[in-house]
């Protein structure tokens, strides 16, 4: 059998997320801090004959492998870009919760672009890959960088920032899938917000630090009102005494930030509430940036 290539892409949480306003094009203007965390999806690929595309997903049936799958959409976007259809057999190992606000589908799309660019020896300019990424989804470009990034626009304009000092994260994944579109449609917005600089003041320094008292997620209230299980999980995390806690993206995952992995592990033991709980660390850019390697 031909040798395979493999890429591992870590999930993200949003340490801060402001909805600045609604744009004339209908999208919401965001300002967010993306942060990679230690929970990975793995995509493995083998070359196949022209025009052939197979995608196997583990666990089987967790998400469909049809035309809506972001890996399949990434393949088709590359085919259109290069004007031919090299084949691929792909196996996606999903570990990032689905519909959890941790960017699982977007991570997979970025992974597919990176893996296939190498497997098919395309060597596309990174600006072309980033354009395809932004077309596939607002969160996809972040996954090319990983680490801590400021996201603006729909979230697709990404500015990489220096790594934060290590932090431990308690993640709670309630057993409910929250639709991002539904959350945004329930959001009531006033006039465009002015930028609250306090949360960003530290992140542009050489040793970035977040002002946790100023961090927030503007989607939290809508998600907690609409999906009571998320509200319950968030209350459970708050009782653990984190530096900061909120929902990730549009939920359903909630998280608490602790000063170390040890502190997060101690807190995990006394969590009472719904959902699956995990303790992960934040990842600096060197560990988070996805790379296609033989394996
Ligand atoms: P978003 O904020 O974009 O909704 P999310 O992080 O909340 O993302 P995802 O796990 O990316 O959640 O799943 C969102 C939707 O995307 C799901 O309904 C799922 O069916 C669809 N989807 C398409 N491809 C994938 C994929 N490869 N992995 C996970 N979900 C996928």
PDB file of C-alpha atoms and ligand atoms in Angstrom:
ATOM      1  CA  UNK A   1       0.000   0.000   0.000  1.00  0.00           C
ATOM      2  CA  UNK A   2       1.249   3.535  -0.770  1.00  0.00           C
ATOM      3  CA  UNK A   3       2.579   5.469   2.211  1.00  0.00           C
ATOM      4  CA  UNK A   4       0.161   7.772   3.961  1.00  0.00           C
ATOM      5  CA  UNK A   5       0.427  11.338   5.178  1.00  0.00           C
ATOM      6  CA  UNK A   6      -1.150  12.491   8.403  1.00  0.00           C
ATOM      7  CA  UNK A   7      -2.101  15.863   9.863  1.00  0.00           C
ATOM      8  CA  UNK A   8      -3.318  16.543  13.403  1.00  0.00           C
ATOM      9  CA  UNK A   9      -5.309  19.716  14.012  1.00  0.00           C
ATOM     10  CA  UNK A  10      -6.145  20.924  17.531  1.00  0.00           C
ATOM     11  CA  UNK A  11      -9.476  22.440  18.602  1.00  0.00           C
ATOM     12  CA  UNK A  12      -9.919  26.093  19.565  1.00  0.00           C
ATOM     13  CA  UNK A  13     -11.764  27.936  22.250  1.00  0.00           C
ATOM     14  CA  UNK A  14     -12.621  31.633  22.151  1.00  0.00           C
ATOM     15  CA  UNK A  15     -11.061  33.270  25.191  1.00  0.00           C
ATOM     16  CA  UNK A  16     -12.986  36.409  24.284  1.00  0.00           C
ATOM     17  CA  UNK A  17     -15.684  37.089  21.694  1.00  0.00           C
ATOM     18  CA  UNK A  18     -17.347  40.408  20.960  1.00  0.00           C
ATOM     19  CA  UNK A  19     -20.060  40.854  18.383  1.00  0.00           C
ATOM     20  CA  UNK A  20     -19.321  44.376  17.233  1.00  0.00           C
ATOM     21  CA  UNK A  21     -22.352  44.776  14.971  1.00  0.00           C
ATOM     22  CA  UNK A  22     -24.201  43.552  11.919  1.00  0.00           C
ATOM     23  CA  UNK A  23     -22.598  44.448   8.593  1.00  0.00           C
ATOM     24  CA  UNK A  24     -24.397  45.599   5.451  1.00  0.00           C
ATOM     25  CA  UNK A  25     -23.572  42.177   3.883  1.00  0.00           C
ATOM     26  CA  UNK A  26     -25.591  40.430   6.638  1.00  0.00           C
ATOM     27  CA  UNK A  27     -22.579  38.932   8.427  1.00  0.00           C
ATOM     28  CA  UNK A  28     -21.694  39.848  11.995  1.00  0.00           C
ATOM     29  CA  UNK A  29     -18.505  41.764  12.635  1.00  0.00           C
ATOM     30  CA  UNK A  30     -16.564  39.962  15.369  1.00  0.00           C
ATOM     31  CA  UNK A  31     -13.552  40.585  17.489  1.00  0.00           C
ATOM     32  CA  UNK A  32     -12.294  37.430  19.112  1.00  0.00           C
ATOM     33  CA  UNK A  33      -9.290  35.783  20.738  1.00  0.00           C
ATOM     34  CA  UNK A  34      -8.834  32.263  19.377  1.00  0.00           C
ATOM     35  CA  UNK A  35      -6.744  29.863  21.446  1.00  0.00           C
ATOM     36  CA  UNK A  36      -5.675  26.311  20.477  1.00  0.00           C
ATOM     37  CA  UNK A  37      -6.226  23.632  23.111  1.00  0.00           C
ATOM     38  CA  UNK A  38      -4.977  20.053  23.409  1.00  0.00           C
ATOM     39  CA  UNK A  39      -7.798  18.110  21.766  1.00  0.00           C
ATOM     40  CA  UNK A  40      -7.099  16.941  18.217  1.00  0.00           C
ATOM     41  CA  UNK A  41      -8.807  15.622  15.089  1.00  0.00           C
ATOM     42  CA  UNK A  42      -6.541  13.492  12.901  1.00  0.00           C
ATOM     43  CA  UNK A  43      -6.747  13.265   9.118  1.00  0.00           C
ATOM     44  CA  UNK A  44      -4.820  10.583   7.245  1.00  0.00           C
ATOM     45  CA  UNK A  45      -4.620  10.430   3.447  1.00  0.00           C
ATOM     46  CA  UNK A  46      -3.454   8.088   0.681  1.00  0.00           C
ATOM     47  CA  UNK A  47      -3.211   9.016  -2.997  1.00  0.00           C
ATOM     48  CA  UNK A  48      -5.821   7.422  -5.265  1.00  0.00           C
ATOM     49  CA  UNK A  49      -6.615   7.407  -8.954  1.00  0.00           C
ATOM     50  CA  UNK A  50      -7.852  10.571 -10.701  1.00  0.00           C
ATOM     51  CA  UNK A  51     -11.368  11.704  -9.668  1.00  0.00           C
ATOM     52  CA  UNK A  52     -11.691   9.239  -6.766  1.00  0.00           C
ATOM     53  CA  UNK A  53     -12.567  10.554  -3.285  1.00  0.00           C
ATOM     54  CA  UNK A  54     -13.283   8.356  -0.273  1.00  0.00           C
ATOM     55  CA  UNK A  55     -13.793   9.626   3.251  1.00  0.00           C
ATOM     56  CA  UNK A  56     -14.089   7.290   6.195  1.00  0.00           C
ATOM     57  CA  UNK A  57     -14.972   8.790   9.588  1.00  0.00           C
ATOM     58  CA  UNK A  58     -14.213   7.374  13.014  1.00  0.00           C
ATOM     59  CA  UNK A  59     -16.328   7.027  15.095  1.00  0.00           C
ATOM     60  CA  UNK A  60     -18.493   5.868  12.201  1.00  0.00           C
ATOM     61  CA  UNK A  61     -21.618   8.017  11.639  1.00  0.00           C
ATOM     62  CA  UNK A  62     -20.604  10.821  14.027  1.00  0.00           C
ATOM     63  CA  UNK A  63     -20.863  13.224  11.077  1.00  0.00           C
ATOM     64  CA  UNK A  64     -21.869  12.467   7.505  1.00  0.00           C
ATOM     65  CA  UNK A  65     -19.197  11.941   4.821  1.00  0.00           C
ATOM     66  CA  UNK A  66     -21.310  13.459   2.012  1.00  0.00           C
ATOM     67  CA  UNK A  67     -20.906  16.719   0.087  1.00  0.00           C
ATOM     68  CA  UNK A  68     -21.590  18.863   3.192  1.00  0.00           C
ATOM     69  CA  UNK A  69     -18.649  17.478   5.105  1.00  0.00           C
ATOM     70  CA  UNK A  70     -16.026  20.197   5.336  1.00  0.00           C
ATOM     71  CA  UNK A  71     -13.272  17.771   4.310  1.00  0.00           C
ATOM     72  CA  UNK A  72     -15.162  16.931   1.110  1.00  0.00           C
ATOM     73  CA  UNK A  73     -15.806  20.636   0.512  1.00  0.00           C
ATOM     74  CA  UNK A  74     -12.088  21.333   0.958  1.00  0.00           C
ATOM     75  CA  UNK A  75     -11.219  18.636  -1.620  1.00  0.00           C
ATOM     76  CA  UNK A  76     -13.683  20.092  -4.140  1.00  0.00           C
ATOM     77  CA  UNK A  77     -12.405  23.620  -3.505  1.00  0.00           C
ATOM     78  CA  UNK A  78      -8.866  22.409  -4.314  1.00  0.00           C
ATOM     79  CA  UNK A  79     -10.065  20.587  -7.438  1.00  0.00           C
ATOM     80  CA  UNK A  80     -11.716  23.804  -8.679  1.00  0.00           C
ATOM     81  CA  UNK A  81      -8.605  25.821  -7.834  1.00  0.00           C
ATOM     82  CA  UNK A  82      -6.205  23.595  -9.803  1.00  0.00           C
ATOM     83  CA  UNK A  83      -8.585  22.598 -12.608  1.00  0.00           C
ATOM     84  CA  UNK A  84      -7.978  18.836 -12.252  1.00  0.00           C
ATOM     85  CA  UNK A  85      -9.082  16.079  -9.868  1.00  0.00           C
ATOM     86  CA  UNK A  86      -6.286  14.084  -8.254  1.00  0.00           C
ATOM     87  CA  UNK A  87      -7.710  11.282  -6.093  1.00  0.00           C
ATOM     88  CA  UNK A  88      -7.551  10.681  -2.349  1.00  0.00           C
ATOM     89  CA  UNK A  89      -8.538   8.115   0.236  1.00  0.00           C
ATOM     90  CA  UNK A  90      -9.040   9.906   3.550  1.00  0.00           C
ATOM     91  CA  UNK A  91      -9.623   8.728   7.099  1.00  0.00           C
ATOM     92  CA  UNK A  92     -10.795  11.306   9.647  1.00  0.00           C
ATOM     93  CA  UNK A  93     -10.488  10.502  13.347  1.00  0.00           C
ATOM     94  CA  UNK A  94     -12.843  12.848  15.200  1.00  0.00           C
ATOM     95  CA  UNK A  95     -12.071  13.746  18.754  1.00  0.00           C
ATOM     96  CA  UNK A  96     -13.250  17.367  18.771  1.00  0.00           C
ATOM     97  CA  UNK A  97     -16.912  17.547  19.900  1.00  0.00           C
ATOM     98  CA  UNK A  98     -19.315  18.105  16.996  1.00  0.00           C
ATOM     99  CA  UNK A  99     -21.334  21.331  17.111  1.00  0.00           C
ATOM    100  CA  UNK A 100     -19.448  22.264  20.239  1.00  0.00           C
ATOM    101  CA  UNK A 101     -18.123  25.704  19.289  1.00  0.00           C
ATOM    102  CA  UNK A 102     -14.601  24.267  19.199  1.00  0.00           C
ATOM    103  CA  UNK A 103     -14.270  24.567  15.448  1.00  0.00           C
ATOM    104  CA  UNK A 104     -14.072  20.847  14.681  1.00  0.00           C
ATOM    105  CA  UNK A 105     -15.339  21.055  11.105  1.00  0.00           C
ATOM    106  CA  UNK A 106     -13.176  24.105  10.416  1.00  0.00           C
ATOM    107  CA  UNK A 107     -10.113  22.350  11.840  1.00  0.00           C
ATOM    108  CA  UNK A 108     -10.776  19.403   9.512  1.00  0.00           C
ATOM    109  CA  UNK A 109     -11.137  21.700   6.496  1.00  0.00           C
ATOM    110  CA  UNK A 110      -7.795  23.369   7.266  1.00  0.00           C
ATOM    111  CA  UNK A 111      -6.208  19.955   7.818  1.00  0.00           C
ATOM    112  CA  UNK A 112      -7.506  18.715   4.457  1.00  0.00           C
ATOM    113  CA  UNK A 113      -6.102  21.737   2.586  1.00  0.00           C
ATOM    114  CA  UNK A 114      -2.692  21.288   4.250  1.00  0.00           C
ATOM    115  CA  UNK A 115      -2.575  17.507   3.762  1.00  0.00           C
ATOM    116  CA  UNK A 116      -3.688  17.486   0.128  1.00  0.00           C
ATOM    117  CA  UNK A 117      -1.473  20.396  -0.882  1.00  0.00           C
ATOM    118  CA  UNK A 118       1.454  18.200   0.188  1.00  0.00           C
ATOM    119  CA  UNK A 119       0.114  14.805  -0.947  1.00  0.00           C
ATOM    120  CA  UNK A 120      -0.667  16.063  -4.449  1.00  0.00           C
ATOM    121  CA  UNK A 121       2.576  18.141  -4.506  1.00  0.00           C
ATOM    122  CA  UNK A 122       0.609  21.289  -5.385  1.00  0.00           C
ATOM    123  CA  UNK A 123       2.727  23.702  -3.393  1.00  0.00           C
ATOM    124  CA  UNK A 124       0.045  26.393  -3.659  1.00  0.00           C
ATOM    125  CA  UNK A 125       1.060  29.853  -2.410  1.00  0.00           C
ATOM    126  CA  UNK A 126      -0.070  30.244   1.205  1.00  0.00           C
ATOM    127  CA  UNK A 127      -2.202  33.245   0.204  1.00  0.00           C
ATOM    128  CA  UNK A 128      -4.230  30.966  -2.139  1.00  0.00           C
ATOM    129  CA  UNK A 129      -4.690  28.353   0.597  1.00  0.00           C
ATOM    130  CA  UNK A 130      -5.824  31.063   3.035  1.00  0.00           C
ATOM    131  CA  UNK A 131      -8.328  32.409   0.479  1.00  0.00           C
ATOM    132  CA  UNK A 132      -9.794  28.931  -0.022  1.00  0.00           C
ATOM    133  CA  UNK A 133      -9.872  28.512   3.770  1.00  0.00           C
ATOM    134  CA  UNK A 134     -11.835  31.752   4.284  1.00  0.00           C
ATOM    135  CA  UNK A 135     -14.311  30.683   1.584  1.00  0.00           C
ATOM    136  CA  UNK A 136     -14.884  27.357   3.356  1.00  0.00           C
ATOM    137  CA  UNK A 137     -15.713  29.004   6.692  1.00  0.00           C
ATOM    138  CA  UNK A 138     -14.959  31.996   8.894  1.00  0.00           C
ATOM    139  CA  UNK A 139     -12.974  29.988  11.454  1.00  0.00           C
ATOM    140  CA  UNK A 140     -10.896  27.965   8.966  1.00  0.00           C
ATOM    141  CA  UNK A 141      -7.986  30.453   8.455  1.00  0.00           C
ATOM    142  CA  UNK A 142      -7.231  30.480  12.203  1.00  0.00           C
ATOM    143  CA  UNK A 143      -6.322  26.777  12.077  1.00  0.00           C
ATOM    144  CA  UNK A 144      -3.407  27.448   9.711  1.00  0.00           C
ATOM    145  CA  UNK A 145      -1.718  29.408  12.532  1.00  0.00           C
ATOM    146  CA  UNK A 146      -2.922  27.980  15.855  1.00  0.00           C
ATOM    147  CA  UNK A 147      -1.738  29.299  19.204  1.00  0.00           C
ATOM    148  CA  UNK A 148      -3.274  32.618  20.291  1.00  0.00           C
ATOM    149  CA  UNK A 149      -4.689  34.814  17.517  1.00  0.00           C
ATOM    150  CA  UNK A 150      -6.854  37.883  17.268  1.00  0.00           C
ATOM    151  CA  UNK A 151      -9.695  37.318  14.787  1.00  0.00           C
ATOM    152  CA  UNK A 152     -11.587  40.208  13.199  1.00  0.00           C
ATOM    153  CA  UNK A 153     -14.079  40.593  10.343  1.00  0.00           C
ATOM    154  CA  UNK A 154     -16.229  37.412  10.359  1.00  0.00           C
ATOM    155  CA  UNK A 155     -13.298  35.920  12.281  1.00  0.00           C
ATOM    156  CA  UNK A 156     -11.470  35.060   9.044  1.00  0.00           C
ATOM    157  CA  UNK A 157      -8.921  37.892   9.308  1.00  0.00           C
ATOM    158  CA  UNK A 158      -6.364  36.524  11.706  1.00  0.00           C
ATOM    159  CA  UNK A 159      -3.477  38.172  13.505  1.00  0.00           C
ATOM    160  CA  UNK A 160      -1.120  35.701  15.250  1.00  0.00           C
ATOM    161  CA  UNK A 161      -0.087  36.819  18.758  1.00  0.00           C
ATOM    162  CA  UNK A 162       2.685  35.615  21.061  1.00  0.00           C
ATOM    163  CA  UNK A 163       1.950  32.556  23.199  1.00  0.00           C
ATOM    164  CA  UNK A 164       0.311  33.026  26.588  1.00  0.00           C
ATOM    165  CA  UNK A 165       1.988  31.521  29.651  1.00  0.00           C
ATOM    166  CA  UNK A 166       0.670  27.967  30.183  1.00  0.00           C
ATOM    167  CA  UNK A 167      -2.894  27.678  31.484  1.00  0.00           C
ATOM    168  CA  UNK A 168      -5.130  24.734  32.306  1.00  0.00           C
ATOM    169  CA  UNK A 169      -8.601  24.530  30.830  1.00  0.00           C
ATOM    170  CA  UNK A 170     -11.603  22.589  32.135  1.00  0.00           C
ATOM    171  CA  UNK A 171     -13.907  21.836  29.203  1.00  0.00           C
ATOM    172  CA  UNK A 172     -17.455  20.655  29.686  1.00  0.00           C
ATOM    173  CA  UNK A 173     -19.337  19.377  26.666  1.00  0.00           C
ATOM    174  CA  UNK A 174     -23.084  19.156  27.381  1.00  0.00           C
ATOM    175  CA  UNK A 175     -24.883  16.501  25.325  1.00  0.00           C
ATOM    176  CA  UNK A 176     -26.570  18.992  23.036  1.00  0.00           C
ATOM    177  CA  UNK A 177     -25.615  20.443  19.645  1.00  0.00           C
ATOM    178  CA  UNK A 178     -26.050  24.217  19.294  1.00  0.00           C
ATOM    179  CA  UNK A 179     -26.563  25.708  15.833  1.00  0.00           C
ATOM    180  CA  UNK A 180     -24.377  28.755  15.251  1.00  0.00           C
ATOM    181  CA  UNK A 181     -26.881  30.211  12.764  1.00  0.00           C
ATOM    182  CA  UNK A 182     -29.700  29.864  15.305  1.00  0.00           C
ATOM    183  CA  UNK A 183     -27.672  31.658  18.002  1.00  0.00           C
ATOM    184  CA  UNK A 184     -26.877  34.601  15.731  1.00  0.00           C
ATOM    185  CA  UNK A 185     -30.492  34.837  14.594  1.00  0.00           C
ATOM    186  CA  UNK A 186     -31.611  35.190  18.240  1.00  0.00           C
ATOM    187  CA  UNK A 187     -29.059  37.901  19.020  1.00  0.00           C
ATOM    188  CA  UNK A 188     -30.479  41.392  19.582  1.00  0.00           C
ATOM    189  CA  UNK A 189     -27.902  44.008  18.689  1.00  0.00           C
ATOM    190  CA  UNK A 190     -27.770  47.718  19.483  1.00  0.00           C
ATOM    191  CA  UNK A 191     -25.593  50.230  17.629  1.00  0.00           C
ATOM    192  CA  UNK A 192     -22.045  49.139  16.696  1.00  0.00           C
ATOM    193  CA  UNK A 193     -19.944  48.628  19.800  1.00  0.00           C
ATOM    194  CA  UNK A 194     -16.839  50.597  20.501  1.00  0.00           C
ATOM    195  CA  UNK A 195     -13.688  48.581  21.009  1.00  0.00           C
ATOM    196  CA  UNK A 196     -13.038  47.723  24.660  1.00  0.00           C
ATOM    197  CA  UNK A 197      -9.251  47.894  24.728  1.00  0.00           C
ATOM    198  CA  UNK A 198      -8.777  46.533  28.241  1.00  0.00           C
ATOM    199  CA  UNK A 199      -8.862  42.878  27.237  1.00  0.00           C
ATOM    200  CA  UNK A 200      -6.351  43.392  24.431  1.00  0.00           C
ATOM    201  CA  UNK A 201      -3.975  45.763  26.227  1.00  0.00           C
ATOM    202  CA  UNK A 202      -1.843  42.886  27.499  1.00  0.00           C
ATOM    203  CA  UNK A 203      -1.968  40.573  24.503  1.00  0.00           C
ATOM    204  CA  UNK A 204       0.118  42.805  22.280  1.00  0.00           C
ATOM    205  CA  UNK A 205       2.972  42.912  24.829  1.00  0.00           C
ATOM    206  CA  UNK A 206       5.940  40.593  24.409  1.00  0.00           C
ATOM    207  CA  UNK A 207       4.659  38.353  27.237  1.00  0.00           C
ATOM    208  CA  UNK A 208       0.961  38.557  26.591  1.00  0.00           C
ATOM    209  CA  UNK A 209      -1.481  38.477  29.433  1.00  0.00           C
ATOM    210  CA  UNK A 210      -5.255  38.646  29.301  1.00  0.00           C
ATOM    211  CA  UNK A 211      -7.235  40.983  31.525  1.00  0.00           C
ATOM    212  CA  UNK A 212      -9.766  38.319  32.561  1.00  0.00           C
ATOM    213  CA  UNK A 213     -12.110  40.803  34.249  1.00  0.00           C
ATOM    214  CA  UNK A 214     -12.700  42.405  30.838  1.00  0.00           C
ATOM    215  CA  UNK A 215     -13.052  39.153  28.845  1.00  0.00           C
ATOM    216  CA  UNK A 216     -16.517  38.012  27.781  1.00  0.00           C
ATOM    217  CA  UNK A 217     -18.499  36.206  25.119  1.00  0.00           C
ATOM    218  CA  UNK A 218     -21.393  38.265  23.730  1.00  0.00           C
ATOM    219  CA  UNK A 219     -23.153  35.049  22.646  1.00  0.00           C
ATOM    220  CA  UNK A 220     -23.211  33.565  26.167  1.00  0.00           C
ATOM    221  CA  UNK A 221     -26.575  35.006  27.237  1.00  0.00           C
ATOM    222  CA  UNK A 222     -28.422  33.897  24.088  1.00  0.00           C
ATOM    223  CA  UNK A 223     -26.924  30.388  24.257  1.00  0.00           C
ATOM    224  CA  UNK A 224     -27.684  29.971  27.975  1.00  0.00           C
ATOM    225  CA  UNK A 225     -31.273  31.210  27.532  1.00  0.00           C
ATOM    226  CA  UNK A 226     -31.942  28.960  24.553  1.00  0.00           C
ATOM    227  CA  UNK A 227     -30.106  25.826  25.713  1.00  0.00           C
ATOM    228  CA  UNK A 228     -30.621  25.389  29.512  1.00  0.00           C
ATOM    229  CA  UNK A 229     -28.200  22.452  29.658  1.00  0.00           C
ATOM    230  CA  UNK A 230     -25.412  24.839  28.623  1.00  0.00           C
ATOM    231  CA  UNK A 231     -26.413  27.279  31.380  1.00  0.00           C
ATOM    232  CA  UNK A 232     -26.334  24.439  33.916  1.00  0.00           C
ATOM    233  CA  UNK A 233     -22.882  23.307  32.771  1.00  0.00           C
ATOM    234  CA  UNK A 234     -21.583  26.882  32.962  1.00  0.00           C
ATOM    235  CA  UNK A 235     -22.902  27.262  36.533  1.00  0.00           C
ATOM    236  CA  UNK A 236     -21.133  24.016  37.412  1.00  0.00           C
ATOM    237  CA  UNK A 237     -17.836  25.317  35.979  1.00  0.00           C
ATOM    238  CA  UNK A 238     -18.237  28.694  37.751  1.00  0.00           C
ATOM    239  CA  UNK A 239     -18.547  26.902  41.115  1.00  0.00           C
ATOM    240  CA  UNK A 240     -15.000  25.560  40.551  1.00  0.00           C
ATOM    241  CA  UNK A 241     -13.597  29.097  40.921  1.00  0.00           C
ATOM    242  CA  UNK A 242     -11.855  29.606  37.544  1.00  0.00           C
ATOM    243  CA  UNK A 243     -10.020  32.798  36.537  1.00  0.00           C
ATOM    244  CA  UNK A 244     -12.598  33.094  33.767  1.00  0.00           C
ATOM    245  CA  UNK A 245     -15.380  30.984  32.273  1.00  0.00           C
ATOM    246  CA  UNK A 246     -17.854  31.233  29.411  1.00  0.00           C
ATOM    247  CA  UNK A 247     -19.119  29.295  26.373  1.00  0.00           C
ATOM    248  CA  UNK A 248     -16.761  28.661  23.460  1.00  0.00           C
ATOM    249  CA  UNK A 249     -17.910  30.325  20.237  1.00  0.00           C
ATOM    250  CA  UNK A 250     -21.664  29.731  20.048  1.00  0.00           C
ATOM    251  CA  UNK A 251     -21.521  26.713  22.412  1.00  0.00           C
ATOM    252  CA  UNK A 252     -22.378  24.102  23.430  1.00  0.00           C
ATOM    253  CA  UNK A 253     -18.937  23.644  25.063  1.00  0.00           C
ATOM    254  CA  UNK A 254     -18.274  25.712  28.170  1.00  0.00           C
ATOM    255  CA  UNK A 255     -14.841  26.186  29.663  1.00  0.00           C
ATOM    256  CA  UNK A 256     -13.065  27.453  32.753  1.00  0.00           C
ATOM    257  CA  UNK A 257      -9.531  28.884  32.708  1.00  0.00           C
ATOM    258  CA  UNK A 258      -7.135  27.935  35.545  1.00  0.00           C
ATOM    259  CA  UNK A 259      -3.606  29.147  36.246  1.00  0.00           C
ATOM    260  CA  UNK A 260      -2.109  25.696  35.603  1.00  0.00           C
ATOM    261  CA  UNK A 261      -2.952  22.226  34.346  1.00  0.00           C
ATOM    262  CA  UNK A 262      -2.681  20.966  37.953  1.00  0.00           C
ATOM    263  CA  UNK A 263      -5.210  23.502  39.196  1.00  0.00           C
ATOM    264  CA  UNK A 264      -7.577  22.523  36.357  1.00  0.00           C
ATOM    265  CA  UNK A 265      -7.154  18.797  37.180  1.00  0.00           C
ATOM    266  CA  UNK A 266      -7.960  19.429  40.864  1.00  0.00           C
ATOM    267  CA  UNK A 267     -11.053  21.441  39.883  1.00  0.00           C
ATOM    268  CA  UNK A 268     -12.254  18.718  37.487  1.00  0.00           C
ATOM    269  CA  UNK A 269     -12.592  16.232  40.368  1.00  0.00           C
ATOM    270  CA  UNK A 270     -15.264  18.280  42.110  1.00  0.00           C
ATOM    271  CA  UNK A 271     -17.329  19.300  39.055  1.00  0.00           C
ATOM    272  CA  UNK A 272     -21.031  18.645  39.473  1.00  0.00           C
ATOM    273  CA  UNK A 273     -23.200  19.245  36.448  1.00  0.00           C
ATOM    274  CA  UNK A 274     -24.179  17.848  33.062  1.00  0.00           C
ATOM    275  CA  UNK A 275     -21.878  16.854  30.204  1.00  0.00           C
ATOM    276  CA  UNK A 276     -18.562  15.215  29.427  1.00  0.00           C
ATOM    277  CA  UNK A 277     -15.627  16.839  31.198  1.00  0.00           C
ATOM    278  CA  UNK A 278     -12.023  17.089  29.945  1.00  0.00           C
ATOM    279  CA  UNK A 279      -8.929  18.847  31.193  1.00  0.00           C
ATOM    280  CA  UNK A 280      -6.630  20.197  28.494  1.00  0.00           C
ATOM    281  CA  UNK A 281      -3.769  22.638  28.229  1.00  0.00           C
ATOM    282  CA  UNK A 282      -3.536  25.634  25.953  1.00  0.00           C
ATOM    283  CA  UNK A 283      -1.113  25.088  23.057  1.00  0.00           C
ATOM    284  CA  UNK A 284       1.562  27.497  21.916  1.00  0.00           C
ATOM    285  CA  UNK A 285       1.982  28.024  18.169  1.00  0.00           C
ATOM    286  CA  UNK A 286       4.831  25.550  17.678  1.00  0.00           C
ATOM    287  CA  UNK A 287       2.725  22.668  18.984  1.00  0.00           C
ATOM    288  CA  UNK A 288      -0.543  23.841  17.475  1.00  0.00           C
ATOM    289  CA  UNK A 289       0.387  24.656  13.877  1.00  0.00           C
ATOM    290  CA  UNK A 290      -0.729  21.708  11.725  1.00  0.00           C
ATOM    291  CA  UNK A 291       1.773  20.013   9.460  1.00  0.00           C
ATOM    292  CA  UNK A 292       1.334  17.077   7.087  1.00  0.00           C
ATOM    293  CA  UNK A 293       3.902  14.407   7.909  1.00  0.00           C
ATOM    294  CA  UNK A 294       4.579  10.854   6.767  1.00  0.00           C
ATOM    295  CA  UNK A 295       2.939   8.304   9.029  1.00  0.00           C
TER     296      UNK A 295
HETATM  297  P1  LIG B   1     -19.654  26.108  13.847  1.00  0.00           P
HETATM  298  O1  LIG B   1     -19.375  27.207  14.826  1.00  0.00           O
HETATM  299  O2  LIG B   1     -19.046  26.331  12.492  1.00  0.00           O
HETATM  300  O3  LIG B   1     -21.081  25.646  13.826  1.00  0.00           O
HETATM  301  P2  LIG B   1     -18.760  24.123  15.711  1.00  0.00           P
HETATM  302  O4  LIG B   1     -17.379  24.190  16.224  1.00  0.00           O
HETATM  303  O5  LIG B   1     -19.846  24.562  16.638  1.00  0.00           O
HETATM  304  O6  LIG B   1     -18.792  24.902  14.362  1.00  0.00           O
HETATM  305  P3  LIG B   1     -18.548  21.693  14.212  1.00  0.00           P
HETATM  306  O7  LIG B   1     -18.105  20.479  14.933  1.00  0.00           O
HETATM  307  O8  LIG B   1     -17.600  22.335  13.285  1.00  0.00           O
HETATM  308  O9  LIG B   1     -19.122  22.685  15.284  1.00  0.00           O
HETATM  309  O10 LIG B   1     -19.892  21.278  13.446  1.00  0.00           O
HETATM  310  C1  LIG B   1     -20.788  22.212  12.941  1.00  0.00           C
HETATM  311  C2  LIG B   1     -21.620  21.539  11.847  1.00  0.00           C
HETATM  312  O11 LIG B   1     -20.775  21.272  10.733  1.00  0.00           O
HETATM  313  C3  LIG B   1     -22.235  20.219  12.266  1.00  0.00           C
HETATM  314  O12 LIG B   1     -23.630  20.325  12.127  1.00  0.00           O
HETATM  315  C4  LIG B   1     -21.686  19.193  11.311  1.00  0.00           C
HETATM  316  O13 LIG B   1     -22.667  18.327  10.804  1.00  0.00           O
HETATM  317  C5  LIG B   1     -21.076  20.006  10.167  1.00  0.00           C
HETATM  318  N1  LIG B   1     -19.799  19.411   9.678  1.00  0.00           N
HETATM  319  C6  LIG B   1     -19.405  19.344   8.411  1.00  0.00           C
HETATM  320  N2  LIG B   1     -18.197  18.755   8.297  1.00  0.00           N
HETATM  321  C7  LIG B   1     -17.812  18.443   9.538  1.00  0.00           C
HETATM  322  C8  LIG B   1     -16.666  17.803  10.074  1.00  0.00           C
HETATM  323  N3  LIG B   1     -15.663  17.370   9.293  1.00  0.00           N
HETATM  324  N4  LIG B   1     -16.606  17.664  11.401  1.00  0.00           N
HETATM  325  C9  LIG B   1     -17.617  18.117  12.202  1.00  0.00           C
HETATM  326  N5  LIG B   1     -18.720  18.695  11.745  1.00  0.00           N
HETATM  327  C10 LIG B   1     -18.840  18.871  10.422  1.00  0.00           C
END
